[in-house]
XYZ file of C-alpha atoms in Angstrom:
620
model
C 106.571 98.391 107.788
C 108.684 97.181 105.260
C 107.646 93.880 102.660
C 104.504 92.164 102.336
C 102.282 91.068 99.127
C 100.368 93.963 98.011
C 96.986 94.420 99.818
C 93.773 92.968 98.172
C 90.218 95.170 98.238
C 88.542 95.462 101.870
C 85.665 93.195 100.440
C 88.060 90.399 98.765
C 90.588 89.481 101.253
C 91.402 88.374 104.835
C 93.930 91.277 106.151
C 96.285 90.107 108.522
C 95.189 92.921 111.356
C 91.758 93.525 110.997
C 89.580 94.893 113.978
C 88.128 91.630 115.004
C 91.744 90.110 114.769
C 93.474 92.653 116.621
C 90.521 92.881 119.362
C 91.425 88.886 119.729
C 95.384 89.781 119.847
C 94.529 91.952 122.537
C 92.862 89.312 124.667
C 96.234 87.826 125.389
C 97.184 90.531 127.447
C 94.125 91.036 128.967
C 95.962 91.520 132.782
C 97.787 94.153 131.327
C 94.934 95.694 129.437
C 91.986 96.131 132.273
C 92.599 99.924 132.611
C 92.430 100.358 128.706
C 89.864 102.243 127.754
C 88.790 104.047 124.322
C 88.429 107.754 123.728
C 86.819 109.947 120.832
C 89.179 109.730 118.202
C 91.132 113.081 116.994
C 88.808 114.288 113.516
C 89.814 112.726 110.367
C 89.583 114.478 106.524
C 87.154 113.804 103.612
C 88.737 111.627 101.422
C 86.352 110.789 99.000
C 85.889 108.300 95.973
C 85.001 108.320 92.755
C 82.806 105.452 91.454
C 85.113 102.665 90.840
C 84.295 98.267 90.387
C 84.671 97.185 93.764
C 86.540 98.842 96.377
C 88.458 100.832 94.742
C 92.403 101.658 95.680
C 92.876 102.084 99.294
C 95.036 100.894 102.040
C 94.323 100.973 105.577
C 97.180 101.136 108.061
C 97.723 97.593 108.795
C 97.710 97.060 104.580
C 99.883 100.051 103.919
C 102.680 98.473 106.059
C 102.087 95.217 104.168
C 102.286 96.384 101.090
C 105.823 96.133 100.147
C 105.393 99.950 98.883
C 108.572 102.193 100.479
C 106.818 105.304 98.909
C 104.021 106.514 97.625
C 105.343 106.461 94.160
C 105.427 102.610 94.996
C 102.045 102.383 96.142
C 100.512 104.087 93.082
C 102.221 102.044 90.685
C 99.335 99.429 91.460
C 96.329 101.755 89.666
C 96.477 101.438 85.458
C 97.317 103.903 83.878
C 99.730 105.259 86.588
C 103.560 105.212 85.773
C 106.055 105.246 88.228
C 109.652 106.907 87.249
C 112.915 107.283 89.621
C 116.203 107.336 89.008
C 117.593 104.810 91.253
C 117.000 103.307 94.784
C 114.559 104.998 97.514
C 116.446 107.637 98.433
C 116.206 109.362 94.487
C 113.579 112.062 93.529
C 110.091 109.596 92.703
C 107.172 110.957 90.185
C 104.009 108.949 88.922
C 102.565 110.584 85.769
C 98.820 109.336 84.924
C 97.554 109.219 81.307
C 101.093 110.506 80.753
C 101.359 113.627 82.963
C 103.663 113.769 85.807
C 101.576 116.611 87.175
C 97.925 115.145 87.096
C 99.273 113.640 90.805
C 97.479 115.780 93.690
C 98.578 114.901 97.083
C 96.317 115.569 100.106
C 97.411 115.356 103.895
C 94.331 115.379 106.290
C 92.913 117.749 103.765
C 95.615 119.703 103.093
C 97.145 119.978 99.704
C 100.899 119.113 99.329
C 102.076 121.401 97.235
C 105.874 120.901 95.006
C 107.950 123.555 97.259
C 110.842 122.611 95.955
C 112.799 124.773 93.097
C 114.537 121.392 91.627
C 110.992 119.754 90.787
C 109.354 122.308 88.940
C 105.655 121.865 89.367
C 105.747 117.965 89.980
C 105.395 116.425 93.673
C 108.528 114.616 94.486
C 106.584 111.749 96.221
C 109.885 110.827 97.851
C 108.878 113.712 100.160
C 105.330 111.926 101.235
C 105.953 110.624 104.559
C 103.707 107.024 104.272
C 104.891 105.946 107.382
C 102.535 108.479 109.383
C 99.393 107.223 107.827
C 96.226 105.444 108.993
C 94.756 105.490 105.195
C 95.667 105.871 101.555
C 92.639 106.178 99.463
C 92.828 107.239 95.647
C 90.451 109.450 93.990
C 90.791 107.817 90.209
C 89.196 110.701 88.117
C 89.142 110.477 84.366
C 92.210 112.890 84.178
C 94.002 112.981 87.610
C 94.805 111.021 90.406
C 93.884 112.524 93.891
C 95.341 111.037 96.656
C 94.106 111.441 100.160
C 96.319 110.946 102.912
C 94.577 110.384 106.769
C 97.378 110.246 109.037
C 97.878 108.077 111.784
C 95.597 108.557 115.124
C 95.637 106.374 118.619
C 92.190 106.449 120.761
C 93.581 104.243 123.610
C 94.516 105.483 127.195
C 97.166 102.619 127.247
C 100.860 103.413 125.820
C 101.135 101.902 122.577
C 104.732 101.701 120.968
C 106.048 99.957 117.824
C 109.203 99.367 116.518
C 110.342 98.738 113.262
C 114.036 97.666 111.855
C 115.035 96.983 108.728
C 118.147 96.167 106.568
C 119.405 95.008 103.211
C 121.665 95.655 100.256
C 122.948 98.917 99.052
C 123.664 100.108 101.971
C 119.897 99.938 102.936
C 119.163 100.814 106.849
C 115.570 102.016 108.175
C 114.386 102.596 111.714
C 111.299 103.958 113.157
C 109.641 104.100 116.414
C 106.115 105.172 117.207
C 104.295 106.275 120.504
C 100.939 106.379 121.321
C 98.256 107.637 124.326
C 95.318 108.978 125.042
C 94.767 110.541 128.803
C 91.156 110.761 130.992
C 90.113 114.231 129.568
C 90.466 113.230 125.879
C 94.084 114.510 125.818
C 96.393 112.451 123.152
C 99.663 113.027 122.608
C 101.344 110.950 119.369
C 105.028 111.086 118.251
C 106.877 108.806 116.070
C 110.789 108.821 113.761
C 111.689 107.568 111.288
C 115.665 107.080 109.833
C 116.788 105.373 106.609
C 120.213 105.322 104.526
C 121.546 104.125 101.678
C 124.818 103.794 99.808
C 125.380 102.740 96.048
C 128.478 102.875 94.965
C 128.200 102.003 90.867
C 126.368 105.571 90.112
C 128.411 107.574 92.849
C 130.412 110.892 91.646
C 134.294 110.808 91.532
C 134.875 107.218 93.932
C 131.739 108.319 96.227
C 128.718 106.223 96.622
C 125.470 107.908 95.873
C 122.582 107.331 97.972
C 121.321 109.552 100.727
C 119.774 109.211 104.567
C 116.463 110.772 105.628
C 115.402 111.724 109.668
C 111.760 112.678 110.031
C 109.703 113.180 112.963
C 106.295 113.608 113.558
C 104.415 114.802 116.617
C 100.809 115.105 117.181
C 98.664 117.011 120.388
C 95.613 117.441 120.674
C 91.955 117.051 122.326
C 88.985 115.189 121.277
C 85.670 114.916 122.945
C 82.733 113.435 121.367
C 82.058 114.609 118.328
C 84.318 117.974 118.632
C 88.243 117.479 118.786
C 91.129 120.083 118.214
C 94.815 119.350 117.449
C 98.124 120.138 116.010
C 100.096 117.979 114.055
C 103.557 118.518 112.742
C 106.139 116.313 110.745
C 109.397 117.445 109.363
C 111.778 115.153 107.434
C 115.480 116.182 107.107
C 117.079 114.697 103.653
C 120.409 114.376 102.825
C 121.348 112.859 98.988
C 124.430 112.390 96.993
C 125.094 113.420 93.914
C 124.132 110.690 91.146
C 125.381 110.765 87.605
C 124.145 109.082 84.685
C 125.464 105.707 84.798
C 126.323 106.654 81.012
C 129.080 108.967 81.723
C 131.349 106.267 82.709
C 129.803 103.497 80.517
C 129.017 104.174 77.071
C 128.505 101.041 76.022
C 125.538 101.255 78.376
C 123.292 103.665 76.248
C 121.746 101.086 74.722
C 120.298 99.503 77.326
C 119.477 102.566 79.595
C 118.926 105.072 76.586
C 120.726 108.679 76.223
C 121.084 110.440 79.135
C 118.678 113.043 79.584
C 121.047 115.079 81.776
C 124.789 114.793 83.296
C 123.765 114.024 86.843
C 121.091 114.473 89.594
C 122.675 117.291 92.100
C 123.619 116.531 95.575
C 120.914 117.871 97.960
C 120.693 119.310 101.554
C 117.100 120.218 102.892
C 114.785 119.828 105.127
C 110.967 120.080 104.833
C 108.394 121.023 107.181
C 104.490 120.703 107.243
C 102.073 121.612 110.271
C 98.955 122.376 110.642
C 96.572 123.605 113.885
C 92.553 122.352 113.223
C 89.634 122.159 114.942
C 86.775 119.919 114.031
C 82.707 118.927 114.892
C 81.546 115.543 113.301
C 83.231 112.542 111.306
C 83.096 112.685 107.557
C 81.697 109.446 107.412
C 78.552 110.206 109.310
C 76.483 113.028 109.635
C 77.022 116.554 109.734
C 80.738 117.667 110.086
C 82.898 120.630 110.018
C 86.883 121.442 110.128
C 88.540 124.884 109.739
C 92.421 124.225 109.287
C 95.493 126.870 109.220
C 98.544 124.808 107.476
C 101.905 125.986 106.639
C 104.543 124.307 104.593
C 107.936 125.074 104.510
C 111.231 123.927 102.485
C 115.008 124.856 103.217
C 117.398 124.043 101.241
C 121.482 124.590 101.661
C 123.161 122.712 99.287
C 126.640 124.036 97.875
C 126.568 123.716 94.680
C 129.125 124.799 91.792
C 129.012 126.218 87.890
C 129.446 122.332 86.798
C 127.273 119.406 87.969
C 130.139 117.112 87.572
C 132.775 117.904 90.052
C 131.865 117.107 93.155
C 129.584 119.886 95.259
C 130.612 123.124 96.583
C 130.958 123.202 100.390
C 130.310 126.322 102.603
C 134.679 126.503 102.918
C 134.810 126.449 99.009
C 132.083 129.135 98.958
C 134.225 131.541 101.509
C 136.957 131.138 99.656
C 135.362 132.095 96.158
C 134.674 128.730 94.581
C 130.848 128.440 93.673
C 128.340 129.454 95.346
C 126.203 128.395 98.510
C 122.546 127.842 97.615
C 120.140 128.680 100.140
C 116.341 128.911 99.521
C 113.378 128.638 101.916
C 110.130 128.498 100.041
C 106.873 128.811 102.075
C 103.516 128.743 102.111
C 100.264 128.983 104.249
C 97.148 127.370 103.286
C 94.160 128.188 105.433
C 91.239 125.331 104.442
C 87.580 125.464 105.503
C 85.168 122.429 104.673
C 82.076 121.131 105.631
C 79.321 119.063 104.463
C 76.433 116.100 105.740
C 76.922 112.333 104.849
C 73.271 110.209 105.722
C 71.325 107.707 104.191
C 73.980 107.043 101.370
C 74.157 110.499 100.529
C 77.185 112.727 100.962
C 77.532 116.628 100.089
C 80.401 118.660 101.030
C 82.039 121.980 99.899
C 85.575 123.387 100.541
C 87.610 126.573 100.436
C 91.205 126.364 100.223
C 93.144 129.518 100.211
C 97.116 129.472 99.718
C 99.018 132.827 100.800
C 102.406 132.853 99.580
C 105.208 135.980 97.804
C 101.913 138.402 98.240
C 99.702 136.583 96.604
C 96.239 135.251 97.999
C 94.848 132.054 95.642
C 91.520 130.581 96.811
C 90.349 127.123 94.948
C 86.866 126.340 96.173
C 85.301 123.190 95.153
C 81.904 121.107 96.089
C 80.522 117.809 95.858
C 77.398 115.920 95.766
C 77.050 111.748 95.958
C 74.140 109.156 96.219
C 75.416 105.358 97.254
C 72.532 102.565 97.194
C 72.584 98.707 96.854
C 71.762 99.263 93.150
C 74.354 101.637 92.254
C 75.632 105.518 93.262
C 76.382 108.910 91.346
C 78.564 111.191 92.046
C 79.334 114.993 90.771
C 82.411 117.480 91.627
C 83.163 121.182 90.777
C 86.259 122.667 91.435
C 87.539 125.992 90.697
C 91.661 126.413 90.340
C 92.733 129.673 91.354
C 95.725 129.854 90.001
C 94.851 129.515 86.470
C 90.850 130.528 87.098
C 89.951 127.584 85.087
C 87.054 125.336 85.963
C 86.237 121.779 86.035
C 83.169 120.140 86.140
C 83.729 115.835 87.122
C 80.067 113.341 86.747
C 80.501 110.051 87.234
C 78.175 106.609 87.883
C 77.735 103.165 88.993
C 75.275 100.749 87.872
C 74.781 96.830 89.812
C 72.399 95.184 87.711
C 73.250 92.308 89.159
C 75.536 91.209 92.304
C 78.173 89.886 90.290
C 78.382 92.510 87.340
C 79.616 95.991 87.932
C 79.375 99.125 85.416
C 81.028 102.168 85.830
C 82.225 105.676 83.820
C 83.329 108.938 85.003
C 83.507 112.006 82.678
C 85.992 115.130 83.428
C 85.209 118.957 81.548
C 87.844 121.283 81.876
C 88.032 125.155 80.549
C 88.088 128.775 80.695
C 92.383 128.545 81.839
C 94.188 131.694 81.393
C 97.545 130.285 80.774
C 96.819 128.882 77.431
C 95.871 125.509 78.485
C 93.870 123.946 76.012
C 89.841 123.056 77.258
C 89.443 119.260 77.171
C 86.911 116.375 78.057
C 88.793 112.981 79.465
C 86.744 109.340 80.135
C 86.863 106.637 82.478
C 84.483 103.515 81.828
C 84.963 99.811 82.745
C 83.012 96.958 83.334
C 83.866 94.103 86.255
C 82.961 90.734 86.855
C 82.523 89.431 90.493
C 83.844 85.626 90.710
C 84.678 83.612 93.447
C 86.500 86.605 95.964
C 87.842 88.444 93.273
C 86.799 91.421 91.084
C 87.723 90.959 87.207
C 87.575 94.211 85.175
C 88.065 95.808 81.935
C 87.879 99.609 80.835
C 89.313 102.510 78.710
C 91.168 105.717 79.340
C 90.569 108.601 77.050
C 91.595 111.956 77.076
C 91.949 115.311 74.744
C 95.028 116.697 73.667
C 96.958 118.697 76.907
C 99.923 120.128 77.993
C 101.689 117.916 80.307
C 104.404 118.700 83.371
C 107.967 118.021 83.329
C 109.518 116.590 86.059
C 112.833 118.918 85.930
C 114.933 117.305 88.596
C 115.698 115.210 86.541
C 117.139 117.694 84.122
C 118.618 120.679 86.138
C 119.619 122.162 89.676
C 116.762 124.373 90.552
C 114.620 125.613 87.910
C 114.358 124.859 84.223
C 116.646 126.849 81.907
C 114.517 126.786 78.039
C 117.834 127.261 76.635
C 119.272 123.936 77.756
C 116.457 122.314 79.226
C 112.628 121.132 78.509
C 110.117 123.708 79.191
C 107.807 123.256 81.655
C 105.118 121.719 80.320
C 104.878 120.466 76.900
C 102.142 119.862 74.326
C 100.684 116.061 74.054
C 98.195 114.538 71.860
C 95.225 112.847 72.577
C 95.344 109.526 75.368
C 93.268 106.338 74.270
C 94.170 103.078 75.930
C 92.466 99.940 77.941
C 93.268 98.636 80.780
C 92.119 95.041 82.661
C 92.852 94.122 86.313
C 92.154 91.659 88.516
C 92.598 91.874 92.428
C 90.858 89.466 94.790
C 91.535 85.191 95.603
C 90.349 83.175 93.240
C 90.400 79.528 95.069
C 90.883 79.201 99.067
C 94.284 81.228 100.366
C 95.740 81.735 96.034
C 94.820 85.187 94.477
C 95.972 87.179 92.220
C 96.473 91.057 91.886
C 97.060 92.312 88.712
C 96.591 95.495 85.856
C 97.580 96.076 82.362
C 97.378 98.919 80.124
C 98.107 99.155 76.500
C 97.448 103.103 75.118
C 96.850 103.107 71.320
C 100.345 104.648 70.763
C 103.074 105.643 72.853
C 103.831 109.359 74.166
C 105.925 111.068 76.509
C 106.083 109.417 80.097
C 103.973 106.734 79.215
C 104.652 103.893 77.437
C 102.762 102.022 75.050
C 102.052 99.030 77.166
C 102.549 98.169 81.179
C 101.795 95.538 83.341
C 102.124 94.404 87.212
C 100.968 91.065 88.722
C 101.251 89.711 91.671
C 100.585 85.898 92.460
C 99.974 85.442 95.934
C 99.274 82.467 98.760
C 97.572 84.726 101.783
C 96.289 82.733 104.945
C 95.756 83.471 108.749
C 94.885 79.712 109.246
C 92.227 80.639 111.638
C 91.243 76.748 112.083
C 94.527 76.235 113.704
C 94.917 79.996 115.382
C 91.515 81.478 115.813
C 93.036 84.191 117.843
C 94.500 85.540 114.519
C 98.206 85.428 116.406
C 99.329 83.744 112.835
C 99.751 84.584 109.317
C 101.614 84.513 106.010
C 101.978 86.175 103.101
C 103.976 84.422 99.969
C 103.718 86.964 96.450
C 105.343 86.409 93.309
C 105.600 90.118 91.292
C 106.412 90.628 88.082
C 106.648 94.477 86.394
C 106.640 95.267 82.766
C 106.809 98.407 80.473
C 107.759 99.043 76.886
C 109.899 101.944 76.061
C 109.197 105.287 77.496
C 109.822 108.196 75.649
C 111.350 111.171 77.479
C 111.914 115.303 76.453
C 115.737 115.159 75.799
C 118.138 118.997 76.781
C 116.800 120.020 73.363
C 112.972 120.798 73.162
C 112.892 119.485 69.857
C 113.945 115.827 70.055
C 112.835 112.691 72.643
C 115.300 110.273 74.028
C 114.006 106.765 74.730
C 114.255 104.440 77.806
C 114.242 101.149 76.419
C 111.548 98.287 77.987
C 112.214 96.781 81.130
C 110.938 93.407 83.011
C 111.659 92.904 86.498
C 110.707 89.945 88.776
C 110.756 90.276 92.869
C 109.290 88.022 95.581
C 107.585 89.267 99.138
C 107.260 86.862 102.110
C 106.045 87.881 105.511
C 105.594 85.930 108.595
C 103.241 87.288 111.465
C 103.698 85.361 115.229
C 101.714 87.678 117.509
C 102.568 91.325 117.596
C 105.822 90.115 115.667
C 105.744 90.954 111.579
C 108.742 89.366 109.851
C 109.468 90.193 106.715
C 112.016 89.334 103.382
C 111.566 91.482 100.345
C 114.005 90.207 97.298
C 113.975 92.842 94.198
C 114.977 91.753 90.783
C 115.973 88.461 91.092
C 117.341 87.655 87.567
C 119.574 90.429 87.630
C 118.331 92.768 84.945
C 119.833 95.958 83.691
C 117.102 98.405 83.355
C 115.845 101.757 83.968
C 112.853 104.204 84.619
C 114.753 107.609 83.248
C 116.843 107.603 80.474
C 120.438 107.191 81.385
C 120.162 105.896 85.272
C 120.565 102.861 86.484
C 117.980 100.896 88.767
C 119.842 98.043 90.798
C 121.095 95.755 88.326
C 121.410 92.966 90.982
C 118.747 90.986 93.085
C 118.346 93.423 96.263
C 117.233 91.832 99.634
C 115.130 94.084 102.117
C 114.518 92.491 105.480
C 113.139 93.284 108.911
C 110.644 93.337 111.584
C 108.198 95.302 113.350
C 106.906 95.295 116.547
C 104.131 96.685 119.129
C 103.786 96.594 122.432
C 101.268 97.590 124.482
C 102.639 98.692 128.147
């Protein structure tokens, strides 16, 4: 659930719930458990990966709830060359640019693309909207110019009644609840639901005496059938959002620019909406093992009704104000259907697959196929993608290889082509290479990042109400030079239970959303003490993180000038405590105190923020 050290690769560290572990857990309530019996799990989505030194970035379900991360956007800060950027606490809009570009994010939920629905956000994902508590899996896709992120959400193969319960609390207001439910019946039935609730309250950034801060209540519900290797189901989860209206902390401070750089706008609006994404599929085969199939018919949804007035200041318009003449009453319900159809054969290390995704939406019908081809052996693997985008028609053609000359070295590069857009985006090449070192459990590594000049998305909520104005705000997208940086990480323990997790990049010069040099590192003391507990019912997790970037530049109102969000260091701790089916966890956020910011003009907490809680299952 809530705060735990970040998650080490699959091949470098001793998770606190593996398989074997929770098989032994389970032994304890063995009376209880002597009419348990597995079923064929519900189908899961390709989510492949690129070649990468080691495993790669992924979580499993047990490490995404350890992770510490209460979004995506916090989960993603971990890969180089990613840059996380919010306005506040986590219930504020979240985006991650890579290689400087808010919009090289692509989301992906059970194969589904998340598309940005809402008018506020322009073309850039608010990841505050990815629900990461529904997941079984987070793997990214590192290309050489995006990050694709595929989401697997959470599935139960048991035909005992599995619930979990998690509670947390902490500064600011902070409350989170969630509850999940799990079971499979004799016929391969399975029925899944789970909630989630969180709210917060900070008063230092609220508008006219109010506290800003927001509360969230999403549900999820799946149904379904599996049997063997076919399975059918429907799967829905709809989060209801509520957030204040949050002004620049230097409207009422002044004296603050210096540290938190001119405001790039007045405020971020109040909001009211709700969003909604289902989807009905039917499947033959696992994508991790011979031949497989899935058809899918999605929809998305996103209703907003917000009152909102002429001025951003004064506090928002409310459907009484609205009857009466005062402003008026926003109310907007984007949609779209995506219909997805993908198939392919994974054997003897090899893996092909194709995919047709076809988005109906305002009378328009966009189709993006894609394919892909890969080879894994002991000595290395290749792999090759081609996509088509069908809403600018241009193409892109992705290679990319890894060589093991020997067990301990690792060498790596991935090469992106893009052209032929209509909408005068510029053709372009980008490169990933790096080079890793295997000692003790731990993967050292080293690389570059280099890309061609591009245009690059603005993230407009923080800039306007609903879309972007070009006579007061940023456009769109903007024009960027070329990328060229290197990065160097290391994730893995390096002697008995002590590790360390860690990246830094430094880009040859600074550019919009991405600053010249960042860092995160995480010392951590991980042990299960299996000598004393073989049953796994113990752990604990101790982690020491510290975050660094330089100054960011940012498009200011006028096209024409940048504002600048001055560096930022920030030190936090993680402990967690695991007795059983019991996880207990402390999470303390900027302990010295610093005043800093991610957007120009809005203030992070300034104070040391505790985060604390518990989760746990039961198996009745």
């Amino acid at each position: 659930m809530i705060v735990a050290p970040n998650p080490l690769p699959p091949d470098s560290q001793a998770v606190l719930d593996t398989a074997t572990v929770r098989q032994r857990r389970d032994s304890l309530h063995a009376d209880s458990l002597k009419a348990d019996t597995l079923r064929a799990p519900t189908a899961r989505a390709e989510a492949p990966m690129l070649p990468e030194t080691g495993a790669g970035w992924r979580w499993n379900r047990d490490e995404l709830f350890a992770s510490g991360a209460l979004s995506l956007a916090e989960l993603l800060a971990r890969v180089p060359g990613a840059v996380q950027f919010r306005a506040g606490w986590i219930h504020t809009p979240q985006a991650v640019s890579f290689l400087g570009d808010p919009g090289a994010v692509r989301v992906f939920l059970d194969g589904v693309e998340i598309d940005a629905l809402d008018p506020r956000t322009g073309s850039v994902l608010d990841l505050a909207e990815i629900p990461l508590w529904t997941l079984e899996e987070v793997r990214v896709e590192r290309g050489a110019r995006e990050l694709r992120v595929h989401l697997r959400s959470w599935r139960y193969d048991r035909t005992i009644p599995y619930t979990r319960f998690d509670v947390g609390t902490g500064d600011l207001g902070t409350n989170l609840y969630r509850l999940f439910f799990g079971k499979r019946y004799a016929h391969g039935e399975v029925l899944q639901a789970g909630a989630q609730y969180y709210s917060t309250a900070d008063p230092r950034t609220g508008l006219a005496g109010a506290s800003a801060g927001g509360r969230s209540l999403a549900l999820m519900l799946r149904t379904g059938w599996a049997h063997g290797p076919w399975s059918a189901d429907v799967f829905v989860v709809r989060d209801g959002r509520t957030r204040n209206t949050e002004i620049s902390y230097n409207v009422r401070s002044p004296n603050f620019v210096q540290k938190l750089g001119p405001q790039v706008a007045d405020s971020i609006p109040a909001l009211r909406a709700s969003r909604t994404d289902a989807y009905v599929r039917g499947a033959y085969g696992d994508p991790e093992s011979g031949p497989w199939l899935q058809a899918i018919a999605s929809t998305s949804g996103f209703r907003e009704s917000t009152g909102q007035g002429g001025s951003r200041l004064p506090r928002p318009v409310t459907r009484a104000d609205s009857a009466r003449g005062f402003g008026t009453l926003a109310d907007t319900q984007p949609s779209r259907a995506q219909y997805v159809v993908a198939g392919g054969l994974t054997r003897w290390g090899a893996r092909i697959s194709a995919t047709s995704r076809t988005r109906v939406f305002d009378g328009l019908t966009v189709t993006s196929p894609s394919a892909r081809a890969s080879w894994d052996t002991r000595f290395g693997a290749v792999s090759a993608r081609a996509e088509r985008d069908g809403f600018n028609h241009s193409n892109t053609l992705e290679a990319g290889i890894t060589a093991l000359p020997l067990p301990f070295t690792s060498l790596s590069a991935v090469a992106e082509r893009r052209q032929g857009a209509n909408d005068e985006s510029p053709a372009g090449s980008a490169v990933r290479a790096e080079a890793g070192l295997h000692v003790a459990r731990a993967w050292i590594a080293g690389g570059v990042l280099l890309r061609d000049s591009a245009f690059v998305d603005v993230p407009s909520v923080f800039y306007s109400d609903f879309a972007v104005d070009s006579a007061r705000h940023p456009p769109r997208r903007i024009a960027v030079g070329h990328a060229r940086g290197a990065f160097a990480t290391v994730r893995g323990k390096l002697y008995r239970d002590v590790g360390l997790d860690a990246m830094a990049t430094r880009w040859t010069s600074p550019d919009l959303f991405r600053p010249q040099f960042e860092s995160r590192t995480e010392l951590f003391f991980r042990t299960r003490w299996l000598r004393r507990f073989p049953d796994g019912r113990f752990g604990f997790n101790a982690t020491a993180i510290h975050e660094y970037r330089s100054a960011t530049r940012f498009p200011a109102p006028s096209a024409a000038v940048t504002a600048k969000m001055p560096g930022s260091h920030v030190l936090s701790t993680l402990i967690e405590v695991h007795i059983r089916t019991a996880y207990i966890s402390w999470q303390l956020r900027n302990i010295i105190g610093n005043q800093y910011g991610f957007v120009p003009g809005y203030l992070m907490p300034q104070r040391s923020v505790n985060f604390y809680g518990v989760r746990w299952e039961f198996y009745n």
